[in-house]
Coordinates of C-alpha atoms and ligand atoms in Angstrom, one line a residue:
M196 CA 30.8 -6.4 -4.1
P197 CA 29.5 -3.6 -2.0
G198 CA 28.2 -4.1 1.6
E199 CA 24.6 -3.5 2.6
F200 CA 25.0 0.1 3.6
E201 CA 27.1 1.0 0.5
L202 CA 24.4 -0.7 -1.7
I203 CA 21.7 1.4 -0.1
A204 CA 23.8 4.6 -0.3
R205 CA 24.7 4.1 -3.9
H206 CA 21.4 2.9 -5.4
F207 CA 18.5 3.7 -3.1
T208 CA 19.4 7.1 -1.6
R209 CA 18.2 10.3 -3.2
P210 CA 17.4 13.6 -1.6
V211 CA 13.7 14.0 -0.9
R212 CA 11.6 17.0 -1.8
R213 CA 8.1 16.2 -0.7
A214 CA 8.8 14.0 2.3
A215 CA 10.1 15.6 5.5
L216 CA 12.8 12.9 5.9
G217 CA 13.9 10.1 3.6
V218 CA 16.5 7.3 3.7
G219 CA 19.1 7.2 6.5
D220 CA 17.3 7.5 9.8
D221 CA 15.2 5.0 11.8
C222 CA 12.0 6.3 10.2
A223 CA 11.0 8.3 7.2
L224 CA 8.7 11.3 7.9
L225 CA 5.9 12.1 5.5
N226 CA 3.9 15.3 5.2
V227 CA 0.2 14.7 4.7
T228 CA -2.1 17.5 3.5
P229 CA -4.7 18.4 6.2
G230 CA -8.1 17.0 5.3
M231 CA -6.6 14.1 3.4
Q232 CA -6.5 10.4 4.5
L233 CA -3.4 8.4 4.0
A234 CA -3.9 5.5 1.5
V235 CA -1.4 2.6 2.1
S236 CA -0.8 -0.6 0.3
S237 CA 1.9 -3.3 0.0
D238 CA 2.6 -5.8 -2.8
M239 CA 5.4 -8.4 -2.8
L240 CA 7.0 -9.9 -5.9
V241 CA 8.7 -13.3 -5.6
E242 CA 10.9 -14.8 -8.3
G243 CA 9.3 -17.8 -10.0
R244 CA 5.9 -16.8 -8.7
H245 CA 5.4 -13.3 -9.8
F246 CA 8.1 -12.9 -12.4
L247 CA 10.4 -15.0 -14.5
S248 CA 14.2 -15.0 -14.1
T249 CA 14.3 -13.9 -17.8
V250 CA 12.9 -10.4 -17.0
A251 CA 15.3 -7.5 -17.4
P252 CA 16.2 -5.9 -14.0
A253 CA 15.0 -2.4 -15.1
R254 CA 11.6 -3.9 -16.0
L255 CA 11.4 -5.7 -12.7
G256 CA 12.1 -2.4 -10.9
H257 CA 9.3 -0.8 -12.9
K258 CA 6.8 -3.6 -12.3
A259 CA 7.5 -3.8 -8.6
L260 CA 6.4 -0.2 -8.2
A261 CA 3.8 -0.3 -10.9
V262 CA 1.7 -3.0 -9.2
N263 CA 1.7 -1.0 -6.0
L264 CA 0.8 2.3 -7.7
S265 CA -2.1 0.3 -9.3
D266 CA -3.6 -0.2 -5.9
L267 CA -3.4 3.5 -5.1
A268 CA -5.0 4.1 -8.6
A269 CA -7.9 1.8 -7.7
C270 CA -8.6 3.9 -4.6
G271 CA -8.4 7.2 -6.5
A272 CA -5.4 8.2 -4.3
E273 CA -2.5 10.5 -5.2
P274 CA 0.8 8.8 -4.7
L275 CA 3.2 10.4 -2.2
A276 CA 6.1 8.1 -1.4
F277 CA 7.2 4.4 -1.1
M278 CA 9.3 2.0 0.9
L279 CA 11.4 -0.9 -0.6
A280 CA 12.1 -4.1 1.3
L281 CA 14.5 -6.1 -0.7
A282 CA 16.0 -9.6 -0.3
L283 CA 18.9 -10.2 -2.7
P284 CA 20.9 -13.5 -3.2
R285 CA 24.1 -11.3 -3.7
A286 CA 25.0 -7.6 -3.7
D287 CA 25.2 -7.8 -7.5
E288 CA 25.4 -4.3 -8.9
A289 CA 24.8 -5.6 -12.4
F290 CA 21.3 -6.4 -11.1
V291 CA 20.7 -3.6 -8.6
A292 CA 21.8 -0.6 -10.7
P293 CA 19.3 -1.2 -13.6
F294 CA 16.7 -2.4 -11.1
A295 CA 17.0 1.0 -9.3
Q296 CA 16.9 2.9 -12.7
G297 CA 13.6 1.2 -13.7
L298 CA 12.2 1.9 -10.3
Y299 CA 13.1 5.6 -10.2
A300 CA 12.0 6.2 -13.7
L301 CA 8.5 5.2 -12.9
A302 CA 8.7 7.0 -9.5
D303 CA 9.8 10.2 -11.3
L304 CA 6.9 9.9 -13.7
H305 CA 4.5 9.9 -10.8
G306 CA 6.4 12.5 -8.8
I307 CA 7.0 10.1 -5.8
E308 CA 10.0 9.4 -3.6
L309 CA 11.7 6.3 -2.1
V310 CA 11.8 7.2 1.6
G311 CA 13.2 4.0 3.2
G312 CA 13.1 0.3 3.3
D313 CA 15.1 -2.7 4.4
T314 CA 17.8 -4.8 2.6
T315 CA 18.8 -8.3 3.5
A316 CA 20.4 -11.3 1.9
G317 CA 18.1 -14.1 0.8
P318 CA 16.2 -15.5 -2.2
L319 CA 15.2 -12.6 -4.5
N320 CA 12.1 -11.0 -3.1
I321 CA 10.8 -7.4 -3.6
C322 CA 8.2 -5.9 -1.3
I323 CA 7.1 -2.3 -1.9
T324 CA 4.8 -0.3 0.3
V325 CA 3.2 2.8 -1.2
F326 CA 1.7 5.8 0.5
G327 CA -0.8 8.0 -1.1
Q328 CA -3.4 10.6 0.0
V329 CA -7.0 11.0 -0.9
P330 CA -9.6 13.6 0.3
A331 CA -11.2 12.2 3.5
G332 CA -14.2 10.0 2.7
Q333 CA -13.6 10.1 -1.1
A334 CA -11.5 7.0 -1.7
L335 CA -13.0 4.6 -4.3
L336 CA -13.8 1.3 -2.6
R337 CA -14.8 -2.2 -3.6
S338 CA -18.0 -2.0 -1.6
G339 CA -19.8 0.8 -3.4
A340 CA -21.4 -0.9 -6.4
E341 CA -25.2 -0.5 -6.7
V342 CA -27.8 -2.3 -8.6
G343 CA -28.2 -0.7 -12.0
D344 CA -24.7 0.6 -12.2
E345 CA -22.7 -0.1 -15.3
V346 CA -19.4 -2.0 -15.3
W347 CA -16.4 -0.5 -17.0
V348 CA -12.8 -1.5 -17.6
S349 CA -9.8 0.6 -18.8
G350 CA -7.2 -0.1 -21.5
T351 CA -7.1 -3.7 -22.9
L352 CA -7.1 -7.0 -21.0
G353 CA -5.4 -10.3 -21.5
D354 CA -2.1 -9.4 -23.1
A355 CA 0.0 -10.2 -20.0
R356 CA -1.5 -13.7 -19.9
L357 CA -1.0 -14.2 -23.6
A358 CA 2.7 -13.3 -23.0
L359 CA 2.9 -15.9 -20.2
E360 CA 1.4 -18.5 -22.5
A361 CA 4.0 -17.6 -25.1
F362 CA 6.8 -18.0 -22.5
R363 CA 5.3 -21.4 -21.5
G364 CA 5.3 -22.4 -25.2
T365 CA 1.6 -23.1 -25.4
V366 CA 1.1 -20.5 -28.1
A367 CA 3.5 -19.3 -30.9
L368 CA 3.5 -15.5 -31.6
P369 CA 5.2 -13.6 -34.4
G370 CA 8.1 -11.5 -33.1
D371 CA 6.4 -8.1 -33.0
A372 CA 3.4 -9.6 -31.2
F373 CA 5.6 -11.3 -28.7
D374 CA 7.4 -8.0 -28.0
A375 CA 4.1 -6.1 -27.6
V376 CA 2.5 -8.6 -25.2
R377 CA 5.7 -9.0 -23.3
R378 CA 5.7 -5.3 -22.7
A379 CA 2.2 -5.5 -21.3
M380 CA 3.4 -8.2 -18.9
E381 CA 6.7 -6.6 -17.9
L382 CA 5.8 -2.8 -18.1
P383 CA 2.3 -2.3 -16.9
Q384 CA 1.2 1.3 -16.7
P385 CA -0.7 2.0 -13.4
R386 CA -3.9 4.0 -14.1
V387 CA -3.2 6.6 -11.4
A388 CA -4.6 9.6 -13.3
L389 CA -7.8 7.6 -14.2
G390 CA -8.4 6.6 -10.6
R391 CA -8.1 10.2 -9.5
A392 CA -10.4 11.4 -12.3
L393 CA -13.0 8.8 -11.3
R394 CA -13.4 10.1 -7.7
G395 CA -16.9 11.3 -7.3
V396 CA -17.9 9.5 -10.6
A397 CA -17.3 5.8 -10.0
T398 CA -19.3 4.0 -7.2
S399 CA -16.7 1.3 -6.8
A400 CA -13.3 0.3 -8.2
I401 CA -10.6 -2.4 -8.1
D402 CA -7.4 -2.9 -10.1
L403 CA -7.3 -6.1 -12.2
S404 CA -4.3 -8.1 -10.9
D405 CA -5.8 -11.7 -10.6
G406 CA -8.1 -11.7 -13.6
L407 CA -11.5 -10.1 -14.1
L408 CA -13.6 -13.0 -12.8
G409 CA -11.9 -13.1 -9.4
D410 CA -11.5 -9.3 -9.1
L411 CA -15.0 -8.4 -10.1
G412 CA -16.1 -11.2 -7.8
H413 CA -14.4 -9.3 -4.9
V414 CA -16.4 -6.1 -5.8
L415 CA -19.7 -8.0 -6.0
R416 CA -19.2 -9.7 -2.7
R417 CA -18.1 -6.5 -0.9
S418 CA -21.0 -4.6 -2.4
G419 CA -23.6 -7.4 -1.9
V420 CA -24.8 -7.4 -5.5
G421 CA -24.5 -9.5 -8.7
A422 CA -23.6 -8.5 -12.3
W423 CA -23.4 -9.7 -15.8
V424 CA -20.5 -9.0 -18.1
D425 CA -20.4 -9.3 -22.0
V426 CA -17.1 -11.0 -22.9
D427 CA -17.4 -9.7 -26.5
A428 CA -17.4 -6.1 -25.1
L429 CA -14.1 -6.6 -23.2
P430 CA -11.3 -4.6 -24.9
R431 CA -8.4 -6.6 -26.3
S432 CA -5.4 -6.0 -28.5
A433 CA -5.2 -7.1 -32.1
W434 CA -2.8 -9.8 -31.0
L435 CA -5.2 -11.3 -28.6
A436 CA -8.1 -10.9 -31.0
A437 CA -6.2 -13.1 -33.5
M438 CA -6.1 -16.0 -31.1
P439 CA -8.7 -18.9 -30.9
Q440 CA -11.8 -17.9 -28.9
P441 CA -11.3 -20.2 -25.9
L442 CA -7.8 -18.7 -25.3
Q443 CA -9.1 -15.2 -25.7
H444 CA -11.8 -15.9 -23.1
E445 CA -9.2 -17.3 -20.7
C446 CA -6.8 -14.4 -21.1
L447 CA -9.6 -11.8 -20.8
L448 CA -11.5 -13.4 -17.9
A449 CA -8.9 -15.3 -15.9
G450 CA -5.6 -13.8 -17.1
G451 CA -4.2 -11.7 -14.3
D452 CA -1.4 -9.1 -14.3
D453 CA -3.6 -6.6 -16.4
Y454 CA -3.3 -3.7 -13.9
E455 CA -6.2 -2.0 -15.6
L456 CA -9.0 -0.5 -13.5
L457 CA -12.4 -2.2 -13.3
F458 CA -15.1 0.1 -11.9
T459 CA -18.8 0.7 -11.7
A460 CA -20.8 3.9 -12.3
P461 CA -24.4 4.9 -12.7
A462 CA -25.8 5.0 -16.2
A463 CA -26.3 8.7 -15.8
A464 CA -22.5 9.1 -15.3
R465 CA -21.6 7.7 -18.8
A466 CA -20.4 11.1 -20.1
A467 CA -18.5 11.8 -16.9
V468 CA -16.8 8.4 -17.1
Q469 CA -15.8 9.1 -20.8
A470 CA -14.5 12.5 -19.7
A471 CA -12.4 11.0 -16.9
G472 CA -10.9 8.5 -19.4
A473 CA -10.2 11.3 -21.9
A474 CA -8.6 13.5 -19.2
A475 CA -6.4 10.6 -18.1
G476 CA -5.6 9.6 -21.7
V477 CA -6.9 6.1 -21.2
A478 CA -9.7 4.3 -23.2
V479 CA -12.6 3.2 -21.0
H480 CA -15.1 0.5 -22.1
R481 CA -18.6 -0.3 -20.8
C482 CA -18.9 -4.1 -20.5
G483 CA -21.7 -5.1 -18.2
Q484 CA -24.2 -4.1 -15.5
V485 CA -24.7 -4.6 -11.8
D486 CA -27.9 -6.5 -10.9
A487 CA -29.7 -7.8 -7.8
G488 CA -28.5 -11.4 -8.5
T489 CA -25.8 -13.2 -6.7
G490 CA -22.4 -13.6 -8.4
L491 CA -21.2 -12.9 -11.9
R492 CA -22.8 -14.2 -15.1
V493 CA -20.7 -14.0 -18.3
V494 CA -22.5 -13.7 -21.6
D495 CA -21.6 -13.1 -25.2
G496 CA -22.8 -10.2 -27.4
Q497 CA -26.1 -12.1 -28.1
G498 CA -26.7 -12.6 -24.4
R499 CA -25.9 -16.3 -24.4
A500 CA -24.2 -17.8 -21.4
V501 CA -20.4 -18.2 -21.7
S502 CA -18.8 -21.0 -19.6
T503 CA -16.0 -19.9 -17.2
P504 CA -14.3 -23.1 -16.0
W505 CA -11.3 -21.4 -14.4
Q506 CA -10.5 -21.1 -10.8
A507 CA -9.7 -17.7 -9.4
F508 CA -6.0 -17.4 -8.6
D509 CA -5.1 -18.4 -5.0
H510 CA -1.4 -18.7 -3.9
F511 CA -2.3 -21.6 -1.6
A512 CA -4.9 -23.4 -3.7
Ligands
ADP756 P1 17.3 -0.2 10.7 O1 18.5 -0.7 11.4 O2 16.6 0.9 11.4 O3 16.4 -1.3 10.2 P2 18.6 -0.2 8.3 O4 20.1 -0.2 8.6 O5 17.9 -1.4 7.8 O6 17.9 0.6 9.4 O7 18.5 0.9 7.1 C1 19.2 2.1 7.2 C2 18.4 3.2 6.4 O8 18.3 2.8 5.0 C3 16.9 3.3 6.8 O9 16.6 4.7 6.7 C4 16.2 2.5 5.9 O10 14.9 3.0 5.7 C5 17.0 2.6 4.6 N1 16.9 1.5 3.7 C6 17.3 0.2 3.9 N2 17.1 -0.6 2.8 C7 16.6 0.2 1.9 C8 16.2 0.1 0.6 N3 16.2 -1.1 0.0 N4 15.6 1.1 -0.1 C9 15.6 2.3 0.5 N5 16.0 2.6 1.7 C10 16.5 1.6 2.5
MG757 MG1 16.7 -2.7 8.6

């Protein structure tokens, strides 16, 4: 098995084009365009907590970067570069090589570079830090929602949670449905282009990682407003739509791992929101409205209250 430095040299060292200095020195050096702010975010993936040991290493590499890019997307930032801090039980190239392939494939898709990191022995743990840039003052924040704004979500919600339930054995899915929802769980597509297109259009944004109830709750608290959401207006796959209603509601509202964008925009910006979705190639759906109340009320298409008995996800709860 290779040593630490061989492993880095073989799998995590590529020449950089955008960065001034990449892997190999004590620091990486990044070029930031004048007039832009640096947008920075970290997300850690721990085996057994964030992913199952059954996941293919290439998909794990994809997902580790995807969840980080999703945070840049939520801020409307353009990705620049990322760092990888990796704890590995063994210097197992049968794991590391496809992991790096999946990671670089998504990085190449977004034109970003791995510029450094840290590698240590230990229980499998993957921590990525992404760097992006956004015109000064134009980042989309959680705190910008205003009374009267409409609530939107991108893509479809709930499939990743449906996949988790299938893995747990609480639902049985036909093979093609299982493959499709498993892809949603293991290969999320960060909505980077949509986030950038929403700059100057959306008033607030967040990426859906812990489920809509909790994540929209963060936006409402940071913005000091309330909202209602129509659960029947939430976009879902045909697979999820075929499930019993209570399971649909749980996957849509408390699912987690969606990595879609949830955002608010004034009603007058409807056409601009649709144009942003079209430009980014992502469907966007209007599903609620910000009001002067406190907290979130979930209703159905007839305006009747829908019960939401789930606790928002908390690692220490
Ligand atoms: P230091 O002793 O300064 O912590 P290291 O010996 O840990 O440096 O790392 C050597 C070089 O390799 C550094 O440039 C570091 O950023 C890079 N590096 C270490 N691990 C990784 C990794 N998993 N992915 C990318 N670069 C890495
Ligand atoms: Mg080090």
